Coordinates of N, CA and C in Angstrom, one line a residue:
X167 N -14.3 12.9 0.0 CA -12.7 13.3 0.4 C -11.9 11.9 0.3
X168 N -10.7 11.4 -0.4 CA -10.1 10.4 -0.2 C -8.9 10.4 0.8
X169 N -8.2 9.6 1.1 CA -7.2 9.6 1.8 C -6.0 10.7 1.6
X170 N -5.9 11.4 0.3 CA -4.8 12.4 0.3 C -5.7 13.9 0.4
X171 N -6.9 14.0 0.6 CA -7.4 15.1 0.8 C -8.2 15.6 -0.3
X172 N -8.1 14.9 -1.4 CA -9.0 15.2 -2.8 C -10.2 14.9 -2.7
X173 N -10.9 16.0 -2.9 CA -12.5 15.9 -3.0 C -13.1 15.3 -4.5
X174 N -13.7 14.2 -4.2 CA -14.5 13.6 -5.5 C -16.1 13.9 -5.4
X175 N -16.4 13.7 -6.6 CA -17.7 14.3 -6.7 C -18.9 13.3 -6.1
X176 N -18.6 12.0 -6.1 CA -19.5 11.2 -5.3 C -19.4 10.8 -3.9
X177 N -20.2 10.7 -3.0 CA -20.0 10.5 -1.6 C -19.1 9.3 -1.2
X178 N -18.4 9.2 -0.4 CA -17.7 7.8 -0.2 C -18.4 7.2 1.1
X179 N -19.3 6.2 0.9 CA -20.0 5.3 2.1 C -19.4 4.2 2.4
X180 N -18.8 4.6 3.8 CA -17.9 3.3 4.5 C -18.9 3.0 5.8
X181 N -18.1 1.5 5.8 CA -18.6 0.7 7.0 C -17.3 0.3 7.5
X182 N -17.6 -0.3 8.7 CA -16.5 -1.4 9.4 C -17.1 -2.3 10.2
X183 N -16.1 -3.3 10.4 CA -16.6 -4.1 11.0 C -16.5 -4.0 12.6
X184 N -17.3 -4.6 13.6 CA -17.2 -4.3 14.7 C -16.5 -5.5 15.4
X185 N -16.1 -6.3 14.6 CA -15.3 -7.3 15.3 C -14.0 -6.9 15.1
X186 N -13.6 -6.7 13.8 CA -12.1 -6.3 13.7 C -11.6 -5.2 13.3
X187 N -12.5 -4.5 12.9 CA -12.3 -2.8 12.6 C -12.0 -2.7 11.1
X188 N -12.1 -3.5 10.1 CA -11.9 -3.5 9.2 C -12.7 -2.7 8.3
X189 N -12.1 -1.7 7.7 CA -13.1 -0.6 7.1 C -13.4 -1.1 5.8
X190 N -14.5 -0.7 4.9 CA -14.7 -1.0 3.5 C -15.7 0.0 3.0
X191 N -15.8 0.2 1.7 CA -16.7 1.0 1.1 C -18.2 0.2 0.7
X192 N -19.1 0.6 0.9 CA -20.4 0.0 0.8 C -20.8 -0.1 -0.4
X193 N -20.4 0.7 -1.3 CA -20.8 0.4 -2.6 C -19.4 0.6 -3.6
X194 N -19.3 -0.2 -4.6 CA -17.8 -0.4 -5.2 C -18.1 0.5 -6.3
X195 N -16.7 1.0 -6.4 CA -16.5 1.9 -7.6 C -16.3 1.4 -8.6
X196 N -16.5 2.0 -9.7 CA -16.1 1.7 -11.3 C -14.6 1.7 -11.6
X197 N -14.1 1.0 -12.3 CA -12.7 1.0 -12.7 C -12.4 2.6 -13.4
X198 N -13.3 3.2 -13.9 CA -12.7 4.6 -14.3 C -12.8 5.7 -12.9
X199 N -13.7 5.5 -12.1 CA -13.7 6.2 -10.8 C -12.2 6.1 -10.0
X200 N -11.7 4.7 -10.0 CA -10.7 4.3 -9.2 C -9.2 5.1 -9.8
X201 N -9.6 4.8 -11.4 CA -8.5 5.5 -11.9 C -8.4 7.1 -12.0
X202 N -9.4 7.5 -11.5 CA -9.3 9.2 -11.4 C -8.7 9.3 -10.0
X203 N -9.4 8.5 -9.0 CA -8.8 8.8 -7.9 C -7.3 9.0 -7.6
X204 N -6.7 7.7 -8.2 CA -5.4 7.2 -8.4 C -4.6 8.0 -9.2
X205 N -5.2 8.9 -9.7 CA -4.1 9.7 -11.2 C -3.0 10.4 -10.4
X206 N -2.4 11.0 -11.4 CA -1.1 11.4 -11.4 C -1.1 12.4 -10.1
X207 N -2.3 13.3 -10.1 CA -2.4 14.3 -9.2 C -2.5 13.2 -7.5
X208 N -2.8 12.5 -7.2 CA -2.9 12.0 -5.9 C -1.7 11.7 -5.5
X209 N -1.7 12.3 -4.0 CA -0.4 12.8 -3.4 C 0.0 12.2 -1.8
X210 N -0.8 11.1 -1.5 CA -0.6 10.5 -0.3 C 0.7 10.1 -0.3
X211 N 1.2 10.7 1.0 CA 2.8 10.5 1.2 C 3.8 11.1 0.6
X212 N 3.2 12.1 0.1 CA 4.2 13.3 -0.5 C 3.7 14.6 0.3
X213 N 2.7 14.8 1.1 CA 2.7 15.9 2.1 C 3.5 16.2 3.1
X214 N 3.7 15.2 4.0 CA 4.3 15.5 5.0 C 5.5 14.2 5.2
X215 N 6.6 14.6 4.8 CA 7.7 13.3 5.0 C 7.8 12.9 6.4
X216 N 7.8 13.6 7.4 CA 7.7 13.3 8.8 C 6.5 12.2 9.1
X217 N 5.6 13.0 8.8 CA 4.1 12.1 9.2 C 4.2 10.7 8.3
X218 N 4.5 10.7 7.0 CA 4.7 9.4 6.6 C 5.7 8.5 6.9
X219 N 6.9 8.8 7.3 CA 8.2 8.1 7.8 C 7.3 7.5 9.4
X220 N 6.7 8.2 10.2 CA 6.1 7.6 11.3 C 5.0 6.6 11.1
X221 N 4.2 6.8 10.4 CA 3.0 6.2 9.8 C 3.7 4.8 9.3
X222 N 4.5 4.6 8.6 CA 5.2 3.5 8.0 C 5.9 2.7 8.8
X223 N 6.7 3.2 9.6 CA 7.3 2.6 10.8 C 6.2 1.7 11.6
X224 N 5.4 2.4 12.1 CA 4.4 2.0 12.9 C 3.6 0.8 12.5
X225 N 2.9 1.1 10.6 CA 2.2 0.0 10.1 C 3.4 -1.6 10.0
X226 N 4.8 -0.8 9.6 CA 5.7 -2.0 9.5 C 6.0 -2.5 11.0
X227 N 5.9 -2.1 12.1 CA 6.1 -3.0 13.4 C 4.9 -3.7 13.4
X228 N 3.7 -3.3 13.3 CA 2.4 -4.2 13.3 C 2.3 -5.0 12.5
X229 N 2.8 -5.0 11.3 CA 2.6 -5.9 10.4 C 3.6 -7.3 10.7
X230 N 5.1 -6.7 11.4 CA 5.9 -7.9 11.5 C 5.5 -8.5 13.0
X231 N 4.5 -7.9 13.7 CA 4.0 -8.0 14.9 C 3.0 -9.6 14.3
X232 N 2.3 -9.0 13.9 CA 1.0 -10.2 13.1 C 1.7 -11.1 12.4
X233 N 2.8 -11.1 11.7 CA 3.1 -12.4 11.0 C 4.0 -13.1 11.9
X234 N 4.8 -12.2 13.0 CA 5.6 -13.3 14.0 C 4.6 -14.0 14.7
X235 N 3.1 -13.2 15.3 CA 2.2 -14.1 16.1 C 1.6 -15.2 15.2
X236 N 1.4 -15.2 13.8 CA 0.5 -16.2 13.2 C 1.6 -16.9 12.3
X237 N 2.7 -16.9 12.2 CA 3.8 -17.4 11.3 C 5.0 -18.0 12.4
X238 N 5.1 -17.5 13.6 CA 6.4 -18.0 14.4 C 7.5 -17.1 13.9
X239 N 8.5 -17.2 14.4 CA 9.9 -16.2 14.3 C 11.1 -16.6 13.1
X240 N 10.3 -18.3 12.7 CA 11.4 -18.9 11.6 C 10.5 -18.5 10.1
X241 N 9.8 -17.7 10.1 CA 9.1 -17.6 8.8 C 10.0 -16.8 7.9
X242 N 10.2 -17.1 6.7 CA 11.0 -16.5 5.7 C 10.6 -15.8 4.7
X243 N 10.8 -14.3 4.4 CA 10.4 -13.6 3.7 C 11.2 -13.0 2.6
X244 N 11.7 -13.8 1.8 CA 12.6 -13.7 0.5 C 12.4 -12.6 -0.3
X245 N 11.2 -12.4 -0.6 CA 10.1 -11.6 -1.4 C 9.1 -11.3 -0.8
X246 N 8.9 -9.7 -1.1 CA 7.7 -9.0 -1.0 C 7.0 -8.2 -1.8
X247 N 5.7 -8.3 -1.8 CA 5.3 -7.2 -3.1 C 4.4 -6.5 -2.4
X248 N 4.2 -5.2 -2.5 CA 3.2 -4.4 -2.0 C 2.2 -3.7 -3.2
X249 N 1.0 -3.8 -2.8 CA 0.2 -3.2 -4.0 C -0.5 -1.6 -3.3
X250 N 0.0 -0.5 -4.0 CA -0.6 0.3 -3.6 C 0.7 1.1 -2.5
X251 N 1.8 0.9 -3.2 CA 3.0 1.2 -2.0 C 3.4 2.4 -1.9
X252 N 2.4 3.7 -2.5 CA 2.9 5.1 -2.3 C 4.3 5.4 -2.4
X253 N 4.5 5.9 -1.2 CA 6.2 6.5 -1.4 C 7.3 5.5 -1.2
X254 N 6.7 4.3 -0.9 CA 7.6 3.2 -0.9 C 8.2 3.0 0.7
X255 N 7.9 3.9 1.5 CA 8.8 4.1 2.7 C 8.1 2.9 3.6
X256 N 7.0 2.8 3.5 CA 6.6 1.3 4.3 C 7.3 0.0 3.7
X257 N 7.3 -0.1 2.3 CA 7.9 -1.3 1.6 C 9.4 -1.5 2.3
X258 N 10.0 -0.1 2.3 CA 11.6 -0.4 2.5 C 11.5 -0.8 4.1
X259 N 10.5 -0.2 5.3 CA 10.7 -0.7 6.1 C 10.7 -2.6 6.4
X260 N 9.6 -2.7 5.6 CA 9.3 -3.9 5.5 C 10.4 -5.1 5.1
X261 N 10.9 -4.6 3.9 CA 12.0 -5.1 3.4 C 13.2 -5.5 4.4
X262 N 13.8 -4.4 5.0 CA 14.6 -4.5 6.0 C 14.3 -5.3 7.4
X263 N 13.1 -5.2 7.7 CA 12.9 -5.8 9.2 C 12.5 -7.1 8.9
X264 N 11.8 -7.6 7.9 CA 11.8 -9.2 7.6 C 13.0 -9.7 6.7
X265 N 13.7 -8.7 6.3 CA 15.1 -9.5 5.7 C 14.8 -9.9 4.1
X266 N 14.0 -9.2 3.8 CA 13.9 -9.9 2.3 C 14.7 -9.4 1.3
X267 N 15.0 -10.2 0.6 CA 16.3 -9.9 -0.6 C 15.8 -9.3 -1.7
X268 N 14.7 -9.2 -2.2 CA 14.0 -8.4 -3.0 C 12.3 -8.0 -2.6
X269 N 12.0 -6.7 -2.9 CA 10.9 -6.4 -3.0 C 10.1 -5.4 -4.0
X270 N 9.1 -5.6 -4.5 CA 8.4 -4.8 -5.4 C 7.3 -4.3 -5.0
X271 N 7.4 -2.7 -5.3 CA 6.1 -2.2 -4.9 C 5.2 -1.8 -6.2
X272 N 3.8 -1.9 -6.3 CA 3.3 -1.4 -7.4 C 2.4 0.0 -6.9
X273 N 2.3 0.9 -7.7 CA 1.8 2.1 -7.5 C 1.1 3.0 -8.5
X274 N -0.1 3.2 -8.3 CA -1.2 3.8 -9.6 C -1.0 4.9 -9.9
X275 N -0.4 5.9 -9.2 CA -0.2 7.1 -9.5 C 1.2 7.5 -10.2
X276 N 1.1 8.0 -11.1 CA 2.3 8.1 -11.5 C 3.2 9.2 -11.0
X277 N 3.0 10.3 -10.1 CA 3.6 10.9 -9.6 C 4.3 10.4 -8.1
X278 N 3.4 9.3 -7.6 CA 4.0 8.8 -6.5 C 5.1 7.7 -6.9
X279 N 4.8 6.8 -7.8 CA 6.0 6.0 -8.4 C 7.1 6.6 -8.9
X280 N 7.4 7.7 -9.4 CA 8.4 8.2 -9.5 C 8.9 8.6 -8.3
X281 N 8.5 9.3 -7.3 CA 9.0 9.7 -6.1 C 9.4 8.4 -5.6
X282 N 8.9 7.4 -5.6 CA 9.1 6.2 -4.6 C 10.4 5.6 -5.3
X283 N 10.5 5.6 -6.5 CA 11.8 5.2 -7.1 C 12.9 5.6 -6.9
X284 N 12.8 7.1 -6.3 CA 13.9 8.0 -6.1 C 14.4 7.6 -4.8
X285 N 13.3 6.9 -4.1 CA 13.8 6.7 -2.5 C 13.9 5.7 -1.9
X286 N 13.9 4.7 -2.9 CA 13.9 3.1 -2.5 C 15.2 2.6 -2.5
X287 N 15.7 1.6 -2.0 CA 17.2 1.1 -2.2 C 17.3 0.1 -3.2
X288 N 18.6 -0.3 -3.5 CA 18.6 -1.5 -4.6 C 17.9 -2.5 -4.5
X289 N 17.4 -2.9 -3.4 CA 16.5 -4.4 -3.0 C 15.1 -4.0 -3.6
X290 N 14.9 -2.8 -4.0 CA 13.2 -2.5 -4.3 C 12.8 -2.1 -5.4
X291 N 12.1 -2.4 -6.3 CA 11.9 -2.1 -7.6 C 10.4 -1.4 -7.2
X292 N 10.0 -0.6 -7.9 CA 8.6 0.0 -8.3 C 8.3 0.3 -9.5
X293 N 7.2 -0.1 -9.5 CA 6.3 -0.3 -10.9 C 5.0 0.6 -11.1
X294 N 4.5 1.3 -12.1 CA 3.7 1.8 -12.0 C 2.5 1.2 -12.6
X295 N 1.1 1.3 -11.8 CA 0.3 0.4 -12.6 C -0.6 0.1 -11.2
X296 N -1.7 -0.4 -11.7 CA -2.8 -1.2 -10.8 C -2.3 -2.7 -10.6
X297 N -3.0 -3.3 -9.5 CA -2.4 -4.7 -9.5 C -3.0 -5.8 -10.5
X298 N -4.1 -5.3 -11.1 CA -4.5 -6.1 -12.3 C -3.6 -6.3 -13.4
X299 N -2.8 -5.3 -13.6 CA -1.9 -4.8 -14.8 C -0.7 -5.7 -14.2
X300 N -0.3 -5.6 -13.2 CA 1.1 -6.5 -12.8 C 1.5 -7.8 -13.2
X301 N 2.4 -8.3 -13.8 CA 2.7 -9.4 -14.4 C 4.0 -9.8 -13.9
X302 N 4.0 -10.5 -12.8 CA 5.3 -11.0 -12.6 C 5.2 -12.4 -12.0
X303 N 6.2 -13.1 -11.5 CA 5.8 -14.3 -10.7 C 5.6 -14.0 -9.4
X304 N 4.6 -14.7 -8.9 CA 4.0 -14.3 -7.6 C 5.2 -14.5 -6.3
X305 N 5.4 -13.5 -5.5 CA 6.3 -13.7 -4.4 C 5.7 -14.4 -3.4
X306 N 6.6 -14.7 -2.5 CA 6.1 -15.4 -1.1 C 5.2 -15.0 -0.4
X307 N 5.4 -13.6 -0.3 CA 4.3 -12.5 0.6 C 4.1 -11.9 0.1
X308 N 2.5 -11.4 0.3 CA 1.9 -10.3 -0.5 C 1.3 -9.4 0.9
X309 N 1.7 -7.9 0.7 CA 1.0 -7.0 1.3 C 0.2 -6.4 0.6
X310 N -1.4 -6.1 0.6 CA -2.2 -4.8 0.2 C -2.1 -3.6 1.0
X311 N -2.4 -2.6 0.2 CA -2.6 -1.3 0.8 C -3.7 -1.2 1.5
X312 N -3.5 -0.7 3.1 CA -5.1 -0.4 3.9 C -6.0 0.3 2.9
X313 N -7.5 -0.1 3.3 CA -8.3 0.8 2.4 C -8.6 2.1 2.8
X314 N -8.6 3.1 1.8 CA -8.7 4.2 2.1 C -9.6 4.7 2.0

């Protein structure tokens, strides 16, 4: 089962680092399998708006604390890009909290990307696709989605 509750035909074998807690898959997925998981029917972030808002607010708080701890209060985040931006809620929080002038979200699921475009403000643009397909000048700060 993947993060949005969809059942896939092959088992997900996961491990995590005992030191930092980073989670990862022990076997890589093929490009075809990844595209199947994140197809138009992928729906994480669309099922419960209240839970999505709470999750995004907490992730944003933790990311800001991490960046402040490692970069100090004077770091400039004029541009942000988030790969796997889902509903765009986290990107919206980060854009506001970090004072970014422009932010870009890249989301592989057409359904979620369309929903995100309808929910984000003027400083945020949402693009459909995978990171490998995204062609833009590199931003100052890059956030990638947590592993699912």
